[in-house]
């Protein structure tokens, strides 16, 4: 098989890519701790992290920037993994929690809650978003079901649900009229004042979800051969697809519950990963998790710096940073 | 080949797991440290305050008890209201929110700490303030963040839901900043204006009035009686025709309405607040064209009023604002010159 000839080179390449990406993630977190409204040199960042600095630096590095960077990394990883899973299930390069309506479900749940009961504690919004993402994924799945799921039907049902829920969110905001700061902030997505409590809110999902995704990554490879071949190889196609979709929904739900709707990460990151290491999902998956983390940590750093002391929604930056990277890779690699 | 691929997966999996565990370990282990330190510091401060009771303890506009141990010299304000109230109370600020500005306050040397909706805590911490004046309306959802991020720095919340809250906020700030006399003078003048207006309109027939806020998207909201401007038009002798509406939308004290329902009750006076630099025709010119038979239009009693004073930055300028409102609502009432001293 030609594959076996290419294997050693591929493995070196894959390992190198994953290791480099992991190092870059760590460096990006240190970078994120150094930049902001107040400049802190990298040496002082390390001192701040190790509690050897003055109290102000310590507070800025340890209570504001470091946990925020970790939240960005965890959420980016979640979205990257969810993107790989959804692109695998739908066998469609546009598979993404945002495009397939999972995020839109979270959005409509959060905005609907703020609209119906504006006086609810803002702490309930993440729970609503999480539930919305799961419900929306279940709806997409149910709509795509006709004695089985076809990948194309799943993708189209997702796009339809995304359009419907996005319209509903807009309608809810438009009719609630004047003051919709909280709702708009959620839809734009952002990491303002995300701290340790949010780190603790996401990491179990990233860890457990990421491990499960790694274990089942090989089944994505099999699914890629087509349903008939997969069945021929003994896979229970529907059950596998449902499990992968549920996993993607949980990862997305945990992510959007914490940062709101951040588009583009789940879409662009798996493509970049595949262009770097090929199509073996067992490599694409961890690499996408790392690249997702890297993209969101760097994007959030930019979001905090460009209009400091203010900031702009991170979703805008992920698109501005991610789109050219993807385009360059698509055009320079055959 | 197959087994080597499996091994790669296993290694990758272990690596990711280890990485995740590392993060977790960092998270749990070391958070315990600052928490412990912080609570130790908190206890120390409390003990010190008890031992040497030189500090001032006030109840701020969010009902929080705040102790300020020594007269502050580095005061950070985080909203337009906070800045203006501090200056009316005789204090000076080293920092302000991005858009905070008022005639008579020199903001050129103040550090910008970001918007009132998203104050930048890094920028505030860097200034090492000994008092932070925050906003009880815009920043109420962030109260927990203020306390968590600014440990050891006293934070007082000021604001005005009613006109009378302006004077209350200013008096409270005066106690905290050690300028109680100056604050009392300003606050008394603001209260006196309300009394002067109240006496002048006593016995007059209340004027049917509607206050609308036009959002950037052209949507309208009417001020209810329990909004800041709603309270003020009531003092100025108005009968708010939106008073019976139920609150809707995100800000307490306002109800979303359409133009048609807004004018069903045919207000004699229409007051319009327009946020920002809205391109295109103003809401008052649209009203004049669309509803030519409205009493307020026929009698030229449609007025655009200040976004700053009546909605975004309730504060000491409200005293002059109240007089302006009175001339619109009860035009035959004669009031003296402004009684509020400058900053």
XYZ file of C-alpha atoms in Angstrom:
677
model
C 0.000 0.000 0.000
C 1.237 3.424 -0.847
C 0.074 4.587 2.576
C 2.670 2.426 4.342
C 5.472 3.992 2.307
C 4.378 7.488 3.308
C 3.855 6.506 6.921
C 7.201 7.281 8.598
C 7.375 10.748 7.078
C 3.787 11.423 8.027
C 4.300 10.292 11.585
C 7.308 12.525 12.060
C 5.434 15.386 10.542
C 2.356 14.757 12.707
C 4.333 14.447 15.927
C 6.323 17.563 15.092
C 3.155 19.530 14.323
C 1.486 18.524 17.579
C 4.580 19.256 19.675
C 5.165 22.627 18.004
C 1.491 23.549 18.406
C 1.586 22.619 22.101
C 4.683 24.764 22.662
C 3.046 27.635 20.794
C -0.041 27.372 23.001
C 2.101 27.670 26.133
C 4.004 30.624 24.657
C 0.757 32.288 23.599
C -0.550 32.067 27.153
C 2.609 33.759 28.454
C 2.240 36.369 25.715
C -1.408 36.912 26.699
C -0.270 37.504 30.285
C 2.248 40.122 29.131
C 0.069 42.347 26.956
C -2.924 44.462 27.798
C -3.835 47.908 29.036
C -0.788 47.666 31.297
C 2.464 46.363 29.807
C 4.172 43.661 31.854
C 7.556 42.307 30.623
C 7.663 38.498 30.174
C 10.087 38.158 33.114
C 7.624 39.892 35.399
C 4.850 37.680 34.017
C 6.752 34.609 35.198
C 7.307 36.262 38.582
C 3.605 37.111 38.713
C 2.613 33.535 37.922
C 4.974 32.213 40.610
C 3.801 34.805 43.140
C 7.220 36.464 43.373
C 6.094 39.884 42.085
C 4.509 42.972 43.636
C 0.813 42.572 44.537
C -0.466 44.649 41.614
C 1.405 42.603 38.990
C 0.377 39.432 40.770
C -3.282 40.463 40.723
C -3.187 41.449 37.040
C -1.308 38.341 35.922
C -2.858 35.747 38.213
C -6.425 36.949 38.694
C -7.114 38.714 35.402
C -4.908 37.615 32.503
C -3.825 34.025 33.213
C -7.288 32.586 33.963
C -8.695 34.500 31.012
C -6.038 33.027 28.712
C -6.797 29.549 30.070
C -10.505 30.032 29.395
C -9.631 31.114 25.842
C -7.417 28.054 25.385
C -10.020 25.617 26.732
C -12.861 27.138 24.727
C -10.710 27.252 21.584
C -9.845 23.576 22.081
C -13.526 22.682 22.532
C -14.519 24.488 19.362
C -11.616 23.009 17.381
C -12.564 19.463 18.419
C -16.266 20.105 17.759
C -15.342 21.349 14.290
C -13.371 18.171 13.491
C -16.225 15.991 14.732
C -18.871 17.835 12.736
C -16.821 17.981 9.555
C -16.281 14.243 9.956
C -19.935 13.408 10.579
C -21.214 15.520 7.712
C -18.259 14.732 5.428
C -18.546 18.406 4.638
C -15.783 21.015 4.831
C -18.302 23.548 6.175
C -19.073 21.480 9.266
C -18.884 23.819 12.257
C -20.961 24.235 15.436
C -21.766 27.777 14.359
C -22.858 26.934 10.814
C -24.805 23.805 11.856
C -27.014 25.646 14.327
C -25.592 24.401 17.654
C -24.362 27.867 18.647
C -27.492 29.516 17.307
C -29.521 27.321 19.657
C -27.375 28.496 22.548
C -27.861 32.087 21.368
C -31.625 31.911 21.146
C -31.843 30.288 24.588
C -29.645 32.945 26.202
C -31.279 35.901 24.470
C -34.742 34.452 25.057
C -34.015 34.151 28.761
C -32.780 37.753 28.950
C -35.827 38.875 27.000
C -38.515 36.977 28.869
C -37.034 37.594 32.298
C -34.545 40.502 32.141
C -34.235 40.490 35.922
C -32.866 36.926 36.165
C -29.340 36.662 37.550
C -26.861 36.803 34.680
C -25.406 33.585 36.140
C -28.316 31.648 34.653
C -27.430 32.656 31.103
C -24.644 30.054 30.682
C -26.945 27.256 31.800
C -29.548 28.371 29.276
C -26.889 28.548 26.561
C -25.631 25.058 27.358
C -29.159 23.648 27.269
C -29.878 25.556 24.068
C -26.867 24.073 22.313
C -27.836 20.526 23.286
C -31.492 21.050 22.366
C -30.530 22.572 19.053
C -28.206 19.665 18.226
C -30.976 17.208 19.078
C -33.367 19.155 16.860
C -30.945 19.127 13.919
C -30.470 15.408 14.408
C -34.201 14.726 14.590
C -34.906 16.853 11.517
C -32.231 15.023 9.538
C -33.563 11.591 10.538
C -35.477 9.610 7.915
C -34.872 6.037 8.893
C -31.242 7.070 9.206
C -29.050 10.134 8.888
C -27.516 11.159 5.619
C -24.559 13.497 6.058
C -25.932 15.946 3.499
C -29.344 16.039 5.165
C -27.655 16.579 8.535
C -25.671 19.517 7.165
C -28.692 21.089 5.476
C -30.921 20.620 8.522
C -28.173 22.296 10.569
C -27.955 25.260 8.223
C -31.759 25.625 8.299
C -31.867 25.484 12.093
C -28.981 27.967 12.299
C -30.849 30.389 10.038
C -34.072 29.963 12.010
C -32.470 30.453 15.426
C -30.304 33.359 14.295
C -33.435 35.054 12.969
C -35.238 34.352 16.243
C -32.377 35.869 18.262
C -32.399 38.954 16.062
C -36.175 39.216 16.379
C -35.971 38.922 20.159
C -33.378 41.698 20.302
C -35.157 43.904 17.772
C -38.433 43.734 19.669
C -36.857 44.209 23.065
C -35.750 47.557 21.694
C -33.656 49.928 23.683
C -31.226 48.323 26.048
C -29.877 44.955 25.043
C -26.275 45.215 26.206
C -26.241 41.806 27.856
C -27.875 40.045 24.914
C -25.680 41.719 22.315
C -22.570 41.008 24.354
C -23.501 37.331 24.436
C -24.114 37.138 20.689
C -20.871 38.920 19.842
C -18.937 36.612 22.153
C -16.149 37.776 24.394
C -13.911 37.000 27.304
C -14.309 40.193 29.328
C -13.821 39.405 33.027
C -13.619 35.656 32.468
C -11.698 34.215 35.392
C -10.956 31.128 37.461
C -14.611 30.277 37.998
C -14.984 29.976 34.218
C -11.803 27.902 33.946
C -13.333 25.452 36.414
C -16.595 25.560 34.499
C -15.008 24.429 31.199
C -11.994 22.229 31.909
C -13.884 19.033 32.801
C -15.664 19.187 29.447
C -12.459 19.853 27.545
C -10.595 17.081 29.348
C -13.246 14.364 29.258
C -14.683 15.403 25.895
C -11.207 15.677 24.402
C -10.212 12.216 25.648
C -13.388 10.606 24.354
C -12.893 12.366 21.018
C -9.343 11.013 20.825
C -10.533 7.495 21.573
C -13.206 7.612 18.892
C -11.142 9.576 16.358
C -10.432 6.440 14.370
C -14.150 5.971 13.748
C -14.119 9.352 11.972
C -11.534 7.874 9.602
C -13.868 4.970 8.920
C -16.906 7.249 8.468
C -14.921 9.210 5.899
C -14.979 6.136 3.631
C -18.757 6.416 3.266
C -21.628 4.809 5.155
C -21.685 1.596 3.075
C -17.990 0.896 3.464
C -18.198 1.767 7.172
C -21.055 -0.695 7.609
C -19.090 -3.280 5.644
C -16.228 -2.820 8.113
C -18.625 -3.636 10.916
C -19.322 -0.129 12.216
C -22.741 0.698 13.619
C -22.874 3.880 11.608
C -25.965 5.553 13.088
C -24.943 4.912 16.657
C -21.428 6.222 16.052
C -22.699 9.322 14.299
C -25.166 10.074 17.100
C -22.407 9.694 19.702
C -20.061 11.999 17.792
C -22.789 14.606 17.285
C -23.675 14.518 20.985
C -20.006 14.935 21.881
C -19.712 17.926 19.553
C -22.863 19.434 21.102
C -21.562 19.066 24.657
C -18.182 20.594 23.773
C -19.880 23.472 21.954
C -22.377 23.997 24.753
C -19.633 24.214 27.376
C -17.735 26.675 25.183
C -20.557 29.040 24.269
C -21.909 28.978 27.825
C -18.711 30.660 28.933
C -17.783 33.012 26.090
C -20.964 33.462 24.080
C -20.968 32.953 20.353
C -17.474 32.873 18.901
C -17.676 32.039 15.234
C -15.065 30.660 12.865
C -12.784 28.720 15.227
C -14.542 25.402 14.687
C -14.646 25.987 10.955
C -11.139 27.146 10.191
C -9.005 25.189 12.641
C -9.636 21.641 11.318
C -8.792 22.829 7.803
C -5.505 24.299 8.946
C -4.754 21.085 10.833
C -5.519 18.903 7.813
C -3.418 21.068 5.524
C -0.525 20.641 7.944
C -0.716 16.911 8.705
C -3.074 15.268 6.252
C -6.440 13.680 6.871
C -5.811 11.120 9.638
C -8.348 12.256 12.236
C -6.292 10.770 15.082
C -3.730 13.499 14.409
C -6.098 16.176 13.093
C -8.140 16.027 16.290
C -5.460 16.823 18.910
C -3.799 19.265 16.544
C -7.133 21.059 16.014
C -7.630 21.266 19.767
C -4.222 22.916 20.126
C -4.650 25.224 17.132
C -8.105 26.212 18.369
C -6.573 27.118 21.724
C -3.773 29.034 20.002
C -6.159 30.949 17.730
C -8.449 32.013 20.557
C -5.679 32.962 23.012
C -3.945 35.127 20.396
C -7.222 36.591 19.139
C -8.256 37.530 22.658
C -4.878 39.167 23.274
C -5.398 41.278 20.170
C -8.986 42.036 21.208
C -7.700 43.393 24.520
C -4.893 45.474 23.036
C -6.107 47.233 19.892
C -8.509 49.640 21.567
C -7.105 49.434 25.120
C -8.300 50.219 27.740
C -11.461 49.103 25.940
C -11.809 45.846 24.037
C -13.605 44.473 21.007
C -15.534 41.193 20.695
C -13.106 38.320 20.194
C -15.252 36.724 17.463
C -14.335 39.589 15.148
C -10.637 38.965 15.726
C -10.873 35.190 15.222
C -12.342 35.868 11.785
C -9.792 38.575 10.918
C -6.882 36.376 12.038
C -8.227 33.005 10.918
C -9.555 33.826 7.450
C -6.250 34.988 5.911
C -4.362 32.066 7.475
C -6.822 29.632 5.918
C -6.744 31.398 2.544
C -2.959 31.442 2.445
C -2.796 27.732 3.273
C -5.451 26.814 0.716
C -3.693 28.752 -2.024
C -0.111 27.747 -1.292
C -0.668 24.038 -0.750
C -1.903 21.707 -3.439
C 1.822 -0.358 10.687
C -1.493 -0.605 12.382
C 0.014 -1.071 15.828
C 2.472 1.777 15.389
C -0.440 4.051 14.484
C -2.235 2.894 17.605
C 0.839 3.690 19.622
C 0.920 7.209 18.155
C -2.678 7.680 19.197
C -1.908 6.424 22.668
C 1.043 8.791 22.978
C -0.967 11.713 21.699
C -3.781 10.871 24.050
C -1.446 10.669 27.001
C 0.183 13.948 26.001
C -3.120 15.763 25.781
C -4.304 14.235 29.031
C -1.086 15.233 30.739
C -1.377 18.730 29.350
C -4.968 19.006 30.536
C -4.073 17.609 33.938
C -1.251 20.096 34.184
C -3.673 22.936 33.553
C -6.058 21.525 36.094
C -3.339 21.137 38.642
C -2.248 24.745 38.113
C -5.843 25.809 38.464
C -6.769 24.068 41.666
C -3.520 24.063 43.588
C -2.444 27.590 43.136
C -5.805 29.333 43.324
C -5.922 28.183 46.895
C -2.855 30.285 47.614
C -4.107 33.760 46.638
C -7.472 33.070 48.243
C -5.808 32.269 51.514
C -3.534 35.290 51.258
C -6.397 37.551 50.373
C -8.562 36.469 53.261
C -5.612 36.866 55.583
C -5.120 40.396 54.309
C -8.822 41.060 54.651
C -8.774 40.020 58.275
C -5.706 42.115 58.926
C -7.346 45.197 57.454
C -10.498 44.646 59.437
C -8.501 44.192 62.621
C -6.480 47.315 61.949
C -9.661 49.306 61.341
C -11.125 48.096 64.596
C -7.988 48.889 66.527
C -7.689 52.416 65.144
C -11.183 53.649 64.292
C -10.084 56.642 62.227
C -11.916 55.486 59.098
C -15.313 56.565 57.818
C -18.013 53.975 57.244
C -20.817 54.812 54.839
C -23.663 52.940 53.184
C -23.380 53.388 49.436
C -26.146 53.553 46.829
C -26.174 49.782 46.436
C -26.753 49.387 50.173
C -23.208 48.148 50.828
C -21.386 49.223 53.983
C -17.963 50.556 52.994
C -15.176 51.646 55.325
C -12.563 54.064 54.042
C -9.604 53.959 56.409
C -7.859 57.211 55.408
C -8.685 60.273 53.378
C -8.180 59.152 49.773
C -5.749 60.985 47.518
C -5.864 58.753 44.447
C -9.496 58.408 43.422
C -10.562 56.480 40.332
C -14.049 57.057 38.883
C -15.518 54.460 36.557
C -18.580 56.158 35.049
C -19.708 59.630 33.946
C -22.080 59.920 36.944
C -19.333 58.880 39.342
C -16.959 61.529 37.960
C -19.473 64.371 38.076
C -20.772 63.472 41.524
C -17.231 63.235 42.902
C -16.394 66.733 41.646
C -19.676 68.120 42.989
C -18.675 66.613 46.341
C -15.361 68.492 46.245
C -13.131 65.579 45.283
C -10.710 65.174 42.386
C -10.149 62.098 40.247
C -7.003 60.633 38.697
C -8.989 58.484 36.270
C -12.329 58.355 34.486
C -14.284 56.180 32.072
C -13.664 56.832 28.364
C -16.641 59.087 27.683
C -16.943 60.815 31.058
C -16.716 64.594 30.696
C -18.588 67.601 31.969
C -18.165 71.370 31.699
C -15.789 72.559 34.407
C -13.984 69.251 34.928
C -10.471 69.029 33.472
C -10.177 65.453 32.235
C -7.011 66.009 30.178
C -4.670 64.536 32.806
C -6.961 61.690 33.848
C -6.192 58.100 32.919
C -8.817 56.434 30.740
C -9.973 53.182 32.358
C -12.238 51.999 29.513
C -15.990 52.139 29.090
C -18.398 52.191 32.014
C -19.888 48.911 30.769
C -16.504 47.191 30.601
C -14.126 48.956 32.988
C -10.567 47.717 32.579
C -9.534 46.381 35.969
C -5.874 46.103 34.939
C -5.767 49.827 34.253
C -7.483 50.566 37.582
C -5.137 48.292 39.565
C -2.059 49.835 37.954
C -3.052 53.245 39.337
C -3.074 51.804 42.871
C -6.084 53.890 43.867
C -7.116 54.401 47.490
C -10.769 54.862 46.514
C -12.835 53.748 43.539
C -16.147 55.448 42.799
C -18.304 53.101 40.722
C -21.778 53.300 39.207
C -24.762 51.732 40.977
C -26.741 51.497 37.723
C -24.417 50.634 34.841
C -22.018 48.640 36.985
C -24.420 46.847 39.326
C -23.883 43.532 37.473
C -20.122 43.962 37.973
C -20.255 44.584 41.730
C -18.782 41.152 42.455
C -15.939 41.780 39.998
C -15.116 45.111 41.596
C -14.742 43.424 44.964
C -12.815 40.424 43.655
C -10.406 42.350 41.431
C -9.818 45.358 43.668
C -9.200 43.580 46.958
C -8.214 45.985 49.700
C -9.334 49.054 47.752
C -12.563 50.598 49.043
C -15.210 50.817 46.303
C -18.294 52.999 46.754
C -21.204 52.835 44.323
C -23.047 56.047 43.507
C -25.926 56.718 41.169
C -29.385 58.145 40.833
C -32.617 56.329 40.101
C -34.516 59.320 41.492
C -33.559 62.995 41.467
C -33.076 62.943 45.261
C -30.413 60.227 44.900
C -28.048 62.770 43.323
C -27.790 64.749 46.562
C -27.606 61.542 48.618
C -24.717 60.265 46.469
C -22.850 63.554 46.728
C -23.243 63.804 50.522
C -22.007 60.227 50.896
C -18.982 60.956 48.695
C -18.236 64.058 50.754
C -17.991 61.957 53.907
C -15.650 59.505 52.216
C -13.342 62.057 50.604
C -13.159 64.339 53.633
C -14.906 67.217 51.868
C -18.241 66.952 53.633
C -18.757 70.759 53.786
C -18.355 71.313 50.050
C -20.489 68.240 49.351
C -23.219 69.512 51.658
C -23.291 72.875 49.859
C -23.690 71.180 46.450
C -26.226 68.652 47.706
C -28.291 71.294 49.513
C -28.404 73.391 46.335
C -29.605 70.384 44.329
C -32.311 69.655 46.909
C -33.228 73.372 47.025
C -33.774 73.379 43.256
C -36.306 70.549 43.599
C -38.076 72.442 46.378
C -38.059 75.695 44.379
C -39.526 73.964 41.304
C -41.981 71.981 43.416
C -43.262 75.159 45.110
C -43.513 77.008 41.796
C -45.638 74.353 40.083
C -47.820 73.692 43.108
C -51.496 74.181 42.207
C -50.811 74.192 38.462
C -52.619 71.707 36.236
C -50.236 68.871 35.400
C -49.216 68.919 31.735
C -49.731 65.708 29.725
C -46.149 64.808 28.892
C -44.359 61.960 27.156
C -40.610 61.325 27.333
C -39.263 59.022 24.627
C -35.784 57.697 24.046
C -34.923 56.902 20.453
C -32.480 54.023 20.147
C -29.844 53.919 17.422
C -32.020 51.498 15.495
C -34.967 53.899 15.607
C -36.816 51.951 18.284
C -38.605 53.991 20.924
C -38.892 53.591 24.644
C -40.996 55.689 26.995
C -39.721 56.766 30.387
C -41.904 55.507 33.233
C -42.349 57.299 36.544
C -39.633 55.274 38.235
C -36.906 56.291 35.777
C -34.604 59.226 36.551
C -36.177 61.509 33.929
C -39.653 60.212 34.869
C -39.110 61.331 38.447
C -37.863 64.727 37.265
C -40.782 65.537 34.935
C -43.127 64.673 37.788
C -41.369 67.231 39.998
C -41.595 69.737 37.132
C -45.391 69.506 37.000
C -45.981 66.855 34.355
C -48.515 64.088 34.101
C -46.567 61.244 32.494
C -48.911 59.601 29.986
C -46.662 56.524 29.910
C -46.969 56.046 33.677
C -49.393 53.120 33.333
C -47.203 51.138 30.932
C -45.403 48.049 32.159
C -41.644 48.056 32.113
C -40.113 46.220 29.161
C -36.632 46.061 27.692
C -33.353 45.832 29.548
C -33.288 48.967 31.671
C -35.535 49.442 34.668
C -37.875 52.395 34.348
C -38.483 52.245 30.587
C -41.140 50.610 28.414
C -40.792 49.889 24.723
C -43.476 51.548 22.598
C -44.404 52.276 18.998
C -44.995 55.787 17.641
C -48.730 55.139 17.214
C -49.358 53.989 20.759
C -47.057 56.719 22.021
C -49.345 59.390 20.649
C -52.713 57.797 21.334
C -53.043 59.896 24.463
C -52.041 63.064 22.580
C -49.353 64.549 24.830
C -49.148 68.342 25.164
C -45.388 68.132 25.625
C -43.072 65.635 23.936
C -39.510 65.324 25.209
C -37.086 63.338 23.072
C -33.710 61.907 24.072
C -31.512 60.880 21.129
C -28.485 58.715 21.897
C -25.302 59.411 19.988
C -24.867 61.112 16.644
C -27.764 59.601 14.785
C -27.496 60.194 11.061
C -30.614 61.191 9.176
C -33.616 63.203 10.286
C -34.130 63.628 14.007
C -36.995 61.916 15.758
C -38.650 65.258 16.501
C -38.762 66.168 12.790
C -40.209 62.734 11.980
C -42.868 63.235 14.634
C -43.709 66.673 13.273
C -44.170 65.245 9.772
C -46.024 62.084 10.791
C -48.295 63.511 13.445
C -49.023 67.124 12.435
C -52.205 67.206 14.510
C -50.549 66.236 17.766
C -50.996 68.949 20.407
C -47.278 68.986 21.136
C -46.500 69.484 17.414
C -49.195 72.115 16.777
C -48.046 74.153 19.774
C -44.332 73.632 19.051
C -43.737 71.827 22.310
C -41.513 69.003 21.027
C -38.066 69.342 22.641
C -34.867 67.344 22.322
C -33.233 67.059 25.716
C -29.744 66.054 26.841
C -28.804 62.406 26.661
C -26.017 63.012 29.169
C -27.946 64.790 31.862
C -31.190 62.814 31.778
C -30.127 59.302 30.825
C -26.437 58.464 30.680
C -24.917 60.532 33.458
C -27.489 61.362 36.115
C -25.638 63.744 38.411
C -25.274 67.303 39.640
C -26.147 68.808 36.258
C -29.659 67.458 36.837
C -30.440 70.575 38.907
C -30.074 72.809 35.842
C -31.814 70.091 33.853
C -34.787 70.210 36.195
C -35.162 73.937 35.589
C -34.960 73.408 31.828
C -37.656 70.732 32.034
C -39.849 73.066 34.054
C -39.681 75.761 31.362
C -40.853 73.167 28.825
C -43.579 71.621 30.977
C -44.854 74.677 32.894
C -43.704 77.611 30.715
C -45.517 80.304 32.695
C -43.559 79.495 35.846
C -40.672 81.867 36.544
C -37.551 80.444 38.130
C -34.419 82.218 39.300
C -30.896 81.678 37.991
C -29.065 78.413 38.563
C -28.364 77.803 42.226
C -25.802 75.025 41.795
C -22.258 76.261 42.320
C -19.599 75.190 39.808
C -17.093 72.485 40.627
